[in-house]
Amino acid sequence: MLSARAIATSRAAGYRTFFRSSFATKVSTSNVRTARFVGGAARTFATRVSDVNPDEDVVVNKTAPESEDSVPSVISQPVMLADSNGFAQRPAEVAANDWTRSFHGLSSEPFSKEIADILQAPIDPLDVEMKPDGLLYLPEIKYRRILNKAFGPGGWGLAPRSETNVGAKIVSREYGLVCLGRLVAVARGEQEYFDPSGIPTATEGCKSNALMRCCKDLGIASELWDPRFIRQFKAEHCVEVFVEHIPTKRKRKLWRRKDAKLEYPYKE
């Protein structure tokens, strides 16, 4: 007769043997299923690469595996990426469409003479505005009109290259100017705001500021950064006058164009 303790020990040993055998069987089955899934996905991707790019210099093993448990190998030069539909797409094309990090086309070749003449044309003195502190500037809409004239509506665009950075009193964001599918300039725009409700408007102003800075690389209104032109323009078209701040009655000197008048709250 076996003791109760010996019987319990024998049963425990039998249970351990049973569970180990069952676990090993499940792991083996799971590995087979995984291999079949990977093999099928690899065969599908290889077929799509061949169908979409039949002339591409790509070596693909399309031979089905001898057994369902084996995994086929796919060798590709260059490595092909998949688009949202699962079809092959060149890495260069992917990067060219991602303007948050791409420099596609930068300095690849100059624009035609016709486009260059439009971009580098002398600015019309009537288009130049002046701030009361004496700063000359070209209204943002003028830059857009020059770009539309040079590249046509839809032939250029501003692509964000960073998230919008909202500070305590200023909004900034980096943009890239893309013309005819090529990146031509990168700049960070900024705009101040004085109330949280003004953040959306400041965000739009930030974009316009980045556009103005990007246009410098194309030579648009480059005179406005030339100290000699600024001094000559002020002497010919501007004047510094004494004005009174109507609410506070304080007097100070401000700049204006000779053909314009300062508006409220200032009075000459």
PDB file of C-alpha atoms in Angstrom:
ATOM      1  CA  MET A   1       0.000   0.000   0.000  1.00  0.00           C
ATOM      2  CA  LEU A   2       1.246   3.455  -0.921  1.00  0.00           C
ATOM      3  CA  SER A   3       0.961   6.152   1.631  1.00  0.00           C
ATOM      4  CA  ALA A   4      -1.253   9.174   1.007  1.00  0.00           C
ATOM      5  CA  ARG A   5       1.835  11.347   0.717  1.00  0.00           C
ATOM      6  CA  ALA A   6       3.358   9.133  -1.994  1.00  0.00           C
ATOM      7  CA  ILE A   7       0.100   9.156  -3.960  1.00  0.00           C
ATOM      8  CA  ALA A   8      -0.071  12.969  -3.809  1.00  0.00           C
ATOM      9  CA  THR A   9       3.550  13.296  -4.959  1.00  0.00           C
ATOM     10  CA  SER A  10       2.929  10.952  -7.893  1.00  0.00           C
ATOM     11  CA  ARG A  11      -0.129  12.904  -8.992  1.00  0.00           C
ATOM     12  CA  ALA A  12       1.738  16.222  -8.809  1.00  0.00           C
ATOM     13  CA  ALA A  13       4.529  14.846 -10.991  1.00  0.00           C
ATOM     14  CA  GLY A  14       1.965  13.663 -13.541  1.00  0.00           C
ATOM     15  CA  TYR A  15       0.271  17.081 -13.642  1.00  0.00           C
ATOM     16  CA  ARG A  16       3.619  18.832 -14.248  1.00  0.00           C
ATOM     17  CA  THR A  17       4.439  16.494 -17.123  1.00  0.00           C
ATOM     18  CA  PHE A  18       1.000  17.067 -18.683  1.00  0.00           C
ATOM     19  CA  PHE A  19       1.174  20.890 -18.496  1.00  0.00           C
ATOM     20  CA  ARG A  20       4.727  21.011 -19.931  1.00  0.00           C
ATOM     21  CA  SER A  21       3.685  18.867 -22.883  1.00  0.00           C
ATOM     22  CA  SER A  22       0.563  20.980 -23.491  1.00  0.00           C
ATOM     23  CA  PHE A  23       2.515  24.285 -23.308  1.00  0.00           C
ATOM     24  CA  ALA A  24       5.170  23.024 -25.738  1.00  0.00           C
ATOM     25  CA  THR A  25       2.446  22.032 -28.210  1.00  0.00           C
ATOM     26  CA  LYS A  26       0.788  25.485 -28.010  1.00  0.00           C
ATOM     27  CA  VAL A  27       4.103  27.318 -28.525  1.00  0.00           C
ATOM     28  CA  SER A  28       4.905  25.165 -31.542  1.00  0.00           C
ATOM     29  CA  THR A  29       1.467  25.819 -33.052  1.00  0.00           C
ATOM     30  CA  SER A  30       1.822  29.575 -32.442  1.00  0.00           C
ATOM     31  CA  ASN A  31       5.222  29.645 -34.169  1.00  0.00           C
ATOM     32  CA  VAL A  32       3.801  27.850 -37.211  1.00  0.00           C
ATOM     33  CA  ARG A  33       0.899  30.333 -37.444  1.00  0.00           C
ATOM     34  CA  THR A  34       3.304  33.283 -37.127  1.00  0.00           C
ATOM     35  CA  ALA A  35       5.564  31.877 -39.845  1.00  0.00           C
ATOM     36  CA  ARG A  36       2.576  31.381 -42.163  1.00  0.00           C
ATOM     37  CA  PHE A  37       1.384  34.977 -41.574  1.00  0.00           C
ATOM     38  CA  VAL A  38       4.825  36.511 -42.185  1.00  0.00           C
ATOM     39  CA  GLY A  39       5.337  34.358 -45.239  1.00  0.00           C
ATOM     40  CA  GLY A  40       2.011  35.429 -46.738  1.00  0.00           C
ATOM     41  CA  ALA A  41       2.697  39.117 -46.051  1.00  0.00           C
ATOM     42  CA  ALA A  42       6.145  38.854 -47.613  1.00  0.00           C
ATOM     43  CA  ARG A  43       4.739  37.168 -50.739  1.00  0.00           C
ATOM     44  CA  THR A  44       2.045  39.876 -51.067  1.00  0.00           C
ATOM     45  CA  PHE A  45       4.570  42.739 -50.674  1.00  0.00           C
ATOM     46  CA  ALA A  46       6.972  41.145 -53.169  1.00  0.00           C
ATOM     47  CA  THR A  47       4.196  40.828 -55.750  1.00  0.00           C
ATOM     48  CA  ARG A  48       3.111  44.440 -55.279  1.00  0.00           C
ATOM     49  CA  VAL A  49       6.666  45.743 -55.665  1.00  0.00           C
ATOM     50  CA  SER A  50       7.006  43.863 -58.954  1.00  0.00           C
ATOM     51  CA  ASP A  51       3.608  45.005 -60.239  1.00  0.00           C
ATOM     52  CA  VAL A  52       4.005  48.680 -59.361  1.00  0.00           C
ATOM     53  CA  ASN A  53       7.659  49.080 -60.421  1.00  0.00           C
ATOM     54  CA  PRO A  54       8.320  46.489 -63.157  1.00  0.00           C
ATOM     55  CA  ASP A  55      11.331  48.457 -64.462  1.00  0.00           C
ATOM     56  CA  GLU A  56      12.868  49.161 -61.063  1.00  0.00           C
ATOM     57  CA  ASP A  57      16.250  47.634 -60.268  1.00  0.00           C
ATOM     58  CA  VAL A  58      14.818  45.452 -57.517  1.00  0.00           C
ATOM     59  CA  VAL A  59      15.615  41.821 -56.833  1.00  0.00           C
ATOM     60  CA  VAL A  60      12.614  40.045 -55.336  1.00  0.00           C
ATOM     61  CA  ASN A  61      12.252  36.372 -54.440  1.00  0.00           C
ATOM     62  CA  LYS A  62       8.715  35.523 -55.624  1.00  0.00           C
ATOM     63  CA  THR A  63       9.179  31.776 -55.386  1.00  0.00           C
ATOM     64  CA  ALA A  64       6.663  30.243 -52.981  1.00  0.00           C
ATOM     65  CA  PRO A  65       8.193  28.420 -50.028  1.00  0.00           C
ATOM     66  CA  GLU A  66       8.399  24.654 -50.225  1.00  0.00           C
ATOM     67  CA  SER A  67       6.448  24.264 -47.003  1.00  0.00           C
ATOM     68  CA  GLU A  68       3.993  26.481 -45.183  1.00  0.00           C
ATOM     69  CA  ASP A  69       6.234  26.507 -42.141  1.00  0.00           C
ATOM     70  CA  SER A  70       9.114  28.231 -43.930  1.00  0.00           C
ATOM     71  CA  VAL A  71       9.410  32.008 -44.444  1.00  0.00           C
ATOM     72  CA  PRO A  72      10.451  33.377 -47.873  1.00  0.00           C
ATOM     73  CA  SER A  73      13.205  35.964 -48.113  1.00  0.00           C
ATOM     74  CA  VAL A  74      12.735  39.342 -49.816  1.00  0.00           C
ATOM     75  CA  ILE A  75      15.886  41.212 -50.927  1.00  0.00           C
ATOM     76  CA  SER A  76      15.438  44.735 -52.256  1.00  0.00           C
ATOM     77  CA  GLN A  77      17.905  47.327 -53.540  1.00  0.00           C
ATOM     78  CA  PRO A  78      17.023  50.054 -52.834  1.00  0.00           C
ATOM     79  CA  VAL A  79      14.656  49.385 -49.935  1.00  0.00           C
ATOM     80  CA  MET A  80      11.097  50.126 -50.970  1.00  0.00           C
ATOM     81  CA  LEU A  81       8.594  51.739 -48.604  1.00  0.00           C
ATOM     82  CA  ALA A  82       4.839  51.230 -48.720  1.00  0.00           C
ATOM     83  CA  ASP A  83       2.275  54.003 -49.097  1.00  0.00           C
ATOM     84  CA  SER A  84      -1.127  54.186 -47.375  1.00  0.00           C
ATOM     85  CA  ASN A  85      -2.555  51.669 -49.862  1.00  0.00           C
ATOM     86  CA  GLY A  86       0.211  49.135 -49.239  1.00  0.00           C
ATOM     87  CA  PHE A  87       1.935  49.635 -52.599  1.00  0.00           C
ATOM     88  CA  ALA A  88       5.620  50.326 -53.086  1.00  0.00           C
ATOM     89  CA  GLN A  89       6.855  53.897 -53.145  1.00  0.00           C
ATOM     90  CA  ARG A  90      10.371  55.254 -53.566  1.00  0.00           C
ATOM     91  CA  PRO A  91      11.995  56.696 -50.427  1.00  0.00           C
ATOM     92  CA  ALA A  92      12.879  59.863 -52.348  1.00  0.00           C
ATOM     93  CA  GLU A  93       9.219  60.379 -53.245  1.00  0.00           C
ATOM     94  CA  VAL A  94       8.151  59.883 -49.649  1.00  0.00           C
ATOM     95  CA  ALA A  95      10.729  62.370 -48.387  1.00  0.00           C
ATOM     96  CA  ALA A  96       9.871  64.895 -51.129  1.00  0.00           C
ATOM     97  CA  ASN A  97       6.235  64.967 -50.007  1.00  0.00           C
ATOM     98  CA  ASP A  98       7.109  65.356 -46.328  1.00  0.00           C
ATOM     99  CA  TRP A  99       8.020  69.033 -46.218  1.00  0.00           C
ATOM    100  CA  THR A 100       8.424  68.961 -42.431  1.00  0.00           C
ATOM    101  CA  ARG A 101      11.917  67.524 -42.970  1.00  0.00           C
ATOM    102  CA  SER A 102      12.615  67.360 -46.710  1.00  0.00           C
ATOM    103  CA  PHE A 103      15.004  69.653 -48.608  1.00  0.00           C
ATOM    104  CA  HIS A 104      13.967  68.251 -51.992  1.00  0.00           C
ATOM    105  CA  GLY A 105      15.101  70.393 -54.940  1.00  0.00           C
ATOM    106  CA  LEU A 106      16.991  72.956 -52.868  1.00  0.00           C
ATOM    107  CA  SER A 107      19.538  74.726 -55.146  1.00  0.00           C
ATOM    108  CA  SER A 108      19.108  71.987 -57.786  1.00  0.00           C
ATOM    109  CA  GLU A 109      18.893  74.516 -60.635  1.00  0.00           C
ATOM    110  CA  PRO A 110      18.054  78.206 -61.163  1.00  0.00           C
ATOM    111  CA  PHE A 111      14.613  79.339 -62.250  1.00  0.00           C
ATOM    112  CA  SER A 112      14.109  80.557 -65.806  1.00  0.00           C
ATOM    113  CA  LYS A 113      15.081  84.082 -66.783  1.00  0.00           C
ATOM    114  CA  GLU A 114      11.430  85.112 -67.072  1.00  0.00           C
ATOM    115  CA  ILE A 115      10.734  84.051 -63.483  1.00  0.00           C
ATOM    116  CA  ALA A 116      13.967  85.594 -62.198  1.00  0.00           C
ATOM    117  CA  ASP A 117      13.118  88.952 -63.813  1.00  0.00           C
ATOM    118  CA  ILE A 118       9.764  89.012 -62.046  1.00  0.00           C
ATOM    119  CA  LEU A 119      11.235  88.074 -58.659  1.00  0.00           C
ATOM    120  CA  GLN A 120      14.118  90.564 -58.834  1.00  0.00           C
ATOM    121  CA  ALA A 121      12.219  93.456 -60.386  1.00  0.00           C
ATOM    122  CA  PRO A 122      12.752  96.823 -58.614  1.00  0.00           C
ATOM    123  CA  ILE A 123       9.977  97.605 -56.181  1.00  0.00           C
ATOM    124  CA  ASP A 124       7.483 100.350 -56.903  1.00  0.00           C
ATOM    125  CA  PRO A 125       7.960 103.249 -54.412  1.00  0.00           C
ATOM    126  CA  LEU A 126       4.167 103.509 -54.139  1.00  0.00           C
ATOM    127  CA  ASP A 127       4.056  99.960 -52.724  1.00  0.00           C
ATOM    128  CA  VAL A 128       6.441 100.708 -49.849  1.00  0.00           C
ATOM    129  CA  GLU A 129       4.851 101.503 -46.496  1.00  0.00           C
ATOM    130  CA  MET A 130       6.410 103.051 -43.400  1.00  0.00           C
ATOM    131  CA  LYS A 131       5.780 102.397 -39.726  1.00  0.00           C
ATOM    132  CA  PRO A 132       5.768 105.338 -37.288  1.00  0.00           C
ATOM    133  CA  ASP A 133       9.127 104.216 -35.922  1.00  0.00           C
ATOM    134  CA  GLY A 134      10.700 104.638 -39.378  1.00  0.00           C
ATOM    135  CA  LEU A 135      10.737 100.988 -40.492  1.00  0.00           C
ATOM    136  CA  LEU A 136      10.090 100.452 -44.212  1.00  0.00           C
ATOM    137  CA  TYR A 137       8.136  97.377 -45.269  1.00  0.00           C
ATOM    138  CA  LEU A 138       6.224  95.849 -48.144  1.00  0.00           C
ATOM    139  CA  PRO A 139       2.668  94.704 -47.314  1.00  0.00           C
ATOM    140  CA  GLU A 140       2.342  90.942 -47.156  1.00  0.00           C
ATOM    141  CA  ILE A 141      -0.187  90.844 -50.003  1.00  0.00           C
ATOM    142  CA  LYS A 142       2.435  92.345 -52.335  1.00  0.00           C
ATOM    143  CA  TYR A 143       4.712  89.349 -51.799  1.00  0.00           C
ATOM    144  CA  ARG A 144       1.863  86.998 -52.661  1.00  0.00           C
ATOM    145  CA  ARG A 145       1.069  88.905 -55.846  1.00  0.00           C
ATOM    146  CA  ILE A 146       4.700  88.738 -56.977  1.00  0.00           C
ATOM    147  CA  LEU A 147       4.808  84.979 -56.317  1.00  0.00           C
ATOM    148  CA  ASN A 148       1.533  84.488 -58.185  1.00  0.00           C
ATOM    149  CA  LYS A 149       2.881  86.480 -61.125  1.00  0.00           C
ATOM    150  CA  ALA A 150       6.136  84.483 -61.189  1.00  0.00           C
ATOM    151  CA  PHE A 151       4.851  80.943 -60.573  1.00  0.00           C
ATOM    152  CA  GLY A 152       1.102  81.219 -61.101  1.00  0.00           C
ATOM    153  CA  PRO A 153      -1.620  80.608 -58.493  1.00  0.00           C
ATOM    154  CA  GLY A 154      -1.051  77.113 -57.105  1.00  0.00           C
ATOM    155  CA  GLY A 155       2.562  77.041 -58.271  1.00  0.00           C
ATOM    156  CA  TRP A 156       3.913  77.901 -54.840  1.00  0.00           C
ATOM    157  CA  GLY A 157       3.011  77.339 -51.188  1.00  0.00           C
ATOM    158  CA  LEU A 158       4.119  77.625 -47.583  1.00  0.00           C
ATOM    159  CA  ALA A 159       4.655  74.292 -45.806  1.00  0.00           C
ATOM    160  CA  PRO A 160       4.844  74.204 -41.982  1.00  0.00           C
ATOM    161  CA  ARG A 161       8.066  72.595 -40.744  1.00  0.00           C
ATOM    162  CA  SER A 162       7.381  72.695 -37.006  1.00  0.00           C
ATOM    163  CA  GLU A 163       4.594  72.896 -34.479  1.00  0.00           C
ATOM    164  CA  THR A 164       3.200  76.300 -33.520  1.00  0.00           C
ATOM    165  CA  ASN A 165       5.123  77.634 -30.531  1.00  0.00           C
ATOM    166  CA  VAL A 166       2.888  79.789 -28.338  1.00  0.00           C
ATOM    167  CA  GLY A 167       4.809  81.810 -25.762  1.00  0.00           C
ATOM    168  CA  ALA A 168       3.646  84.261 -23.141  1.00  0.00           C
ATOM    169  CA  LYS A 169       3.261  87.101 -25.654  1.00  0.00           C
ATOM    170  CA  ILE A 170       4.522  85.772 -28.978  1.00  0.00           C
ATOM    171  CA  VAL A 171       3.672  83.038 -31.496  1.00  0.00           C
ATOM    172  CA  SER A 172       6.296  81.490 -33.769  1.00  0.00           C
ATOM    173  CA  ARG A 173       6.474  78.682 -36.320  1.00  0.00           C
ATOM    174  CA  GLU A 174       8.915  77.525 -38.993  1.00  0.00           C
ATOM    175  CA  TYR A 175       7.777  77.404 -42.626  1.00  0.00           C
ATOM    176  CA  GLY A 176       9.295  76.310 -45.906  1.00  0.00           C
ATOM    177  CA  LEU A 177       8.580  78.100 -49.183  1.00  0.00           C
ATOM    178  CA  VAL A 178       7.974  75.560 -51.974  1.00  0.00           C
ATOM    179  CA  CYS A 179       7.897  76.756 -55.598  1.00  0.00           C
ATOM    180  CA  LEU A 180       7.135  74.440 -58.531  1.00  0.00           C
ATOM    181  CA  GLY A 181       7.651  71.395 -56.294  1.00  0.00           C
ATOM    182  CA  ARG A 182      11.033  72.549 -54.976  1.00  0.00           C
ATOM    183  CA  LEU A 183      12.002  73.893 -51.573  1.00  0.00           C
ATOM    184  CA  VAL A 184      13.573  77.334 -52.024  1.00  0.00           C
ATOM    185  CA  ALA A 185      13.720  78.843 -48.521  1.00  0.00           C
ATOM    186  CA  VAL A 186      13.094  78.122 -44.830  1.00  0.00           C
ATOM    187  CA  ALA A 187      12.313  80.769 -42.198  1.00  0.00           C
ATOM    188  CA  ARG A 188      10.662  81.097 -38.796  1.00  0.00           C
ATOM    189  CA  GLY A 189       7.821  83.577 -38.573  1.00  0.00           C
ATOM    190  CA  GLU A 190       6.765  85.352 -35.397  1.00  0.00           C
ATOM    191  CA  GLN A 191       3.939  87.570 -34.255  1.00  0.00           C
ATOM    192  CA  GLU A 192       3.117  89.233 -30.951  1.00  0.00           C
ATOM    193  CA  TYR A 193      -0.281  89.042 -29.253  1.00  0.00           C
ATOM    194  CA  PHE A 194      -1.685  90.746 -26.166  1.00  0.00           C
ATOM    195  CA  ASP A 195      -4.678  88.571 -25.272  1.00  0.00           C
ATOM    196  CA  PRO A 196      -5.296  84.811 -25.557  1.00  0.00           C
ATOM    197  CA  SER A 197      -8.258  85.519 -27.844  1.00  0.00           C
ATOM    198  CA  GLY A 198      -5.803  87.002 -30.336  1.00  0.00           C
ATOM    199  CA  ILE A 199      -3.736  83.825 -30.759  1.00  0.00           C
ATOM    200  CA  PRO A 200      -5.528  82.684 -33.967  1.00  0.00           C
ATOM    201  CA  THR A 201      -4.902  86.073 -35.584  1.00  0.00           C
ATOM    202  CA  ALA A 202      -1.305  86.027 -34.369  1.00  0.00           C
ATOM    203  CA  THR A 203      -0.868  82.572 -35.912  1.00  0.00           C
ATOM    204  CA  GLU A 204      -1.904  83.944 -39.306  1.00  0.00           C
ATOM    205  CA  GLY A 205       0.415  86.920 -38.853  1.00  0.00           C
ATOM    206  CA  CYS A 206       3.216  84.492 -38.014  1.00  0.00           C
ATOM    207  CA  LYS A 207       2.695  82.780 -41.372  1.00  0.00           C
ATOM    208  CA  SER A 208       2.830  86.104 -43.229  1.00  0.00           C
ATOM    209  CA  ASN A 209       6.035  87.045 -41.422  1.00  0.00           C
ATOM    210  CA  ALA A 210       7.647  83.750 -42.444  1.00  0.00           C
ATOM    211  CA  LEU A 211       6.600  84.353 -46.062  1.00  0.00           C
ATOM    212  CA  MET A 212       8.268  87.770 -46.073  1.00  0.00           C
ATOM    213  CA  ARG A 213      11.496  86.296 -44.693  1.00  0.00           C
ATOM    214  CA  CYS A 214      11.490  83.427 -47.184  1.00  0.00           C
ATOM    215  CA  CYS A 215      11.040  85.844 -50.083  1.00  0.00           C
ATOM    216  CA  LYS A 216      14.371  87.465 -49.242  1.00  0.00           C
ATOM    217  CA  ASP A 217      16.111  84.360 -50.605  1.00  0.00           C
ATOM    218  CA  LEU A 218      14.343  84.890 -53.945  1.00  0.00           C
ATOM    219  CA  GLY A 219      15.380  88.537 -54.111  1.00  0.00           C
ATOM    220  CA  ILE A 220      11.862  89.923 -53.707  1.00  0.00           C
ATOM    221  CA  ALA A 221      11.979  93.505 -52.331  1.00  0.00           C
ATOM    222  CA  SER A 222      15.614  92.992 -51.389  1.00  0.00           C
ATOM    223  CA  GLU A 223      16.080  96.787 -51.418  1.00  0.00           C
ATOM    224  CA  LEU A 224      14.288  97.011 -48.076  1.00  0.00           C
ATOM    225  CA  TRP A 225      17.324  95.370 -46.433  1.00  0.00           C
ATOM    226  CA  ASP A 226      19.794  97.683 -48.176  1.00  0.00           C
ATOM    227  CA  PRO A 227      20.859 100.534 -45.823  1.00  0.00           C
ATOM    228  CA  ARG A 228      21.754 102.846 -48.714  1.00  0.00           C
ATOM    229  CA  PHE A 229      18.333 102.380 -50.342  1.00  0.00           C
ATOM    230  CA  ILE A 230      16.595 102.961 -47.003  1.00  0.00           C
ATOM    231  CA  ARG A 231      18.390 106.255 -46.412  1.00  0.00           C
ATOM    232  CA  GLN A 232      17.666 107.469 -49.950  1.00  0.00           C
ATOM    233  CA  PHE A 233      14.015 106.424 -49.803  1.00  0.00           C
ATOM    234  CA  LYS A 234      13.477 108.246 -46.514  1.00  0.00           C
ATOM    235  CA  ALA A 235      15.092 111.390 -47.847  1.00  0.00           C
ATOM    236  CA  GLU A 236      12.906 111.399 -50.982  1.00  0.00           C
ATOM    237  CA  HIS A 237       9.561 110.024 -49.810  1.00  0.00           C
ATOM    238  CA  CYS A 238       9.354 110.341 -46.001  1.00  0.00           C
ATOM    239  CA  VAL A 239       9.395 112.967 -43.300  1.00  0.00           C
ATOM    240  CA  GLU A 240       9.778 112.969 -39.507  1.00  0.00           C
ATOM    241  CA  VAL A 241       7.228 115.168 -37.730  1.00  0.00           C
ATOM    242  CA  PHE A 242       6.205 116.225 -34.223  1.00  0.00           C
ATOM    243  CA  VAL A 243       2.864 114.751 -33.203  1.00  0.00           C
ATOM    244  CA  GLU A 244       0.630 114.784 -30.153  1.00  0.00           C
ATOM    245  CA  HIS A 245      -0.832 111.686 -28.598  1.00  0.00           C
ATOM    246  CA  ILE A 246      -4.465 112.819 -28.209  1.00  0.00           C
ATOM    247  CA  PRO A 247      -5.481 110.795 -25.082  1.00  0.00           C
ATOM    248  CA  THR A 248      -2.328 111.650 -23.083  1.00  0.00           C
ATOM    249  CA  LYS A 249      -1.372 114.999 -24.734  1.00  0.00           C
ATOM    250  CA  ARG A 250       2.217 113.811 -24.976  1.00  0.00           C
ATOM    251  CA  LYS A 251       4.335 114.947 -27.901  1.00  0.00           C
ATOM    252  CA  ARG A 252       6.926 112.964 -29.803  1.00  0.00           C
ATOM    253  CA  LYS A 253       8.541 112.594 -33.231  1.00  0.00           C
ATOM    254  CA  LEU A 254       7.237 109.969 -35.653  1.00  0.00           C
ATOM    255  CA  TRP A 255       7.873 109.039 -39.267  1.00  0.00           C
ATOM    256  CA  ARG A 256       5.361 109.061 -42.133  1.00  0.00           C
ATOM    257  CA  ARG A 257       5.328 109.159 -45.914  1.00  0.00           C
ATOM    258  CA  LYS A 258       5.108 112.640 -47.403  1.00  0.00           C
ATOM    259  CA  ASP A 259       1.932 111.657 -49.251  1.00  0.00           C
ATOM    260  CA  ALA A 260       0.198 110.239 -46.140  1.00  0.00           C
ATOM    261  CA  LYS A 261      -1.121 111.451 -42.784  1.00  0.00           C
ATOM    262  CA  LEU A 262      -0.820 109.875 -39.351  1.00  0.00           C
ATOM    263  CA  GLU A 263      -4.063 108.478 -38.016  1.00  0.00           C
ATOM    264  CA  TYR A 264      -5.672 108.509 -34.566  1.00  0.00           C
ATOM    265  CA  PRO A 265      -4.515 108.597 -31.794  1.00  0.00           C
ATOM    266  CA  TYR A 266      -1.841 110.938 -33.189  1.00  0.00           C
ATOM    267  CA  LYS A 267      -2.285 114.498 -34.449  1.00  0.00           C
ATOM    268  CA  GLU A 268       0.331 116.777 -36.009  1.00  0.00           C
TER     269      GLU A 268
END
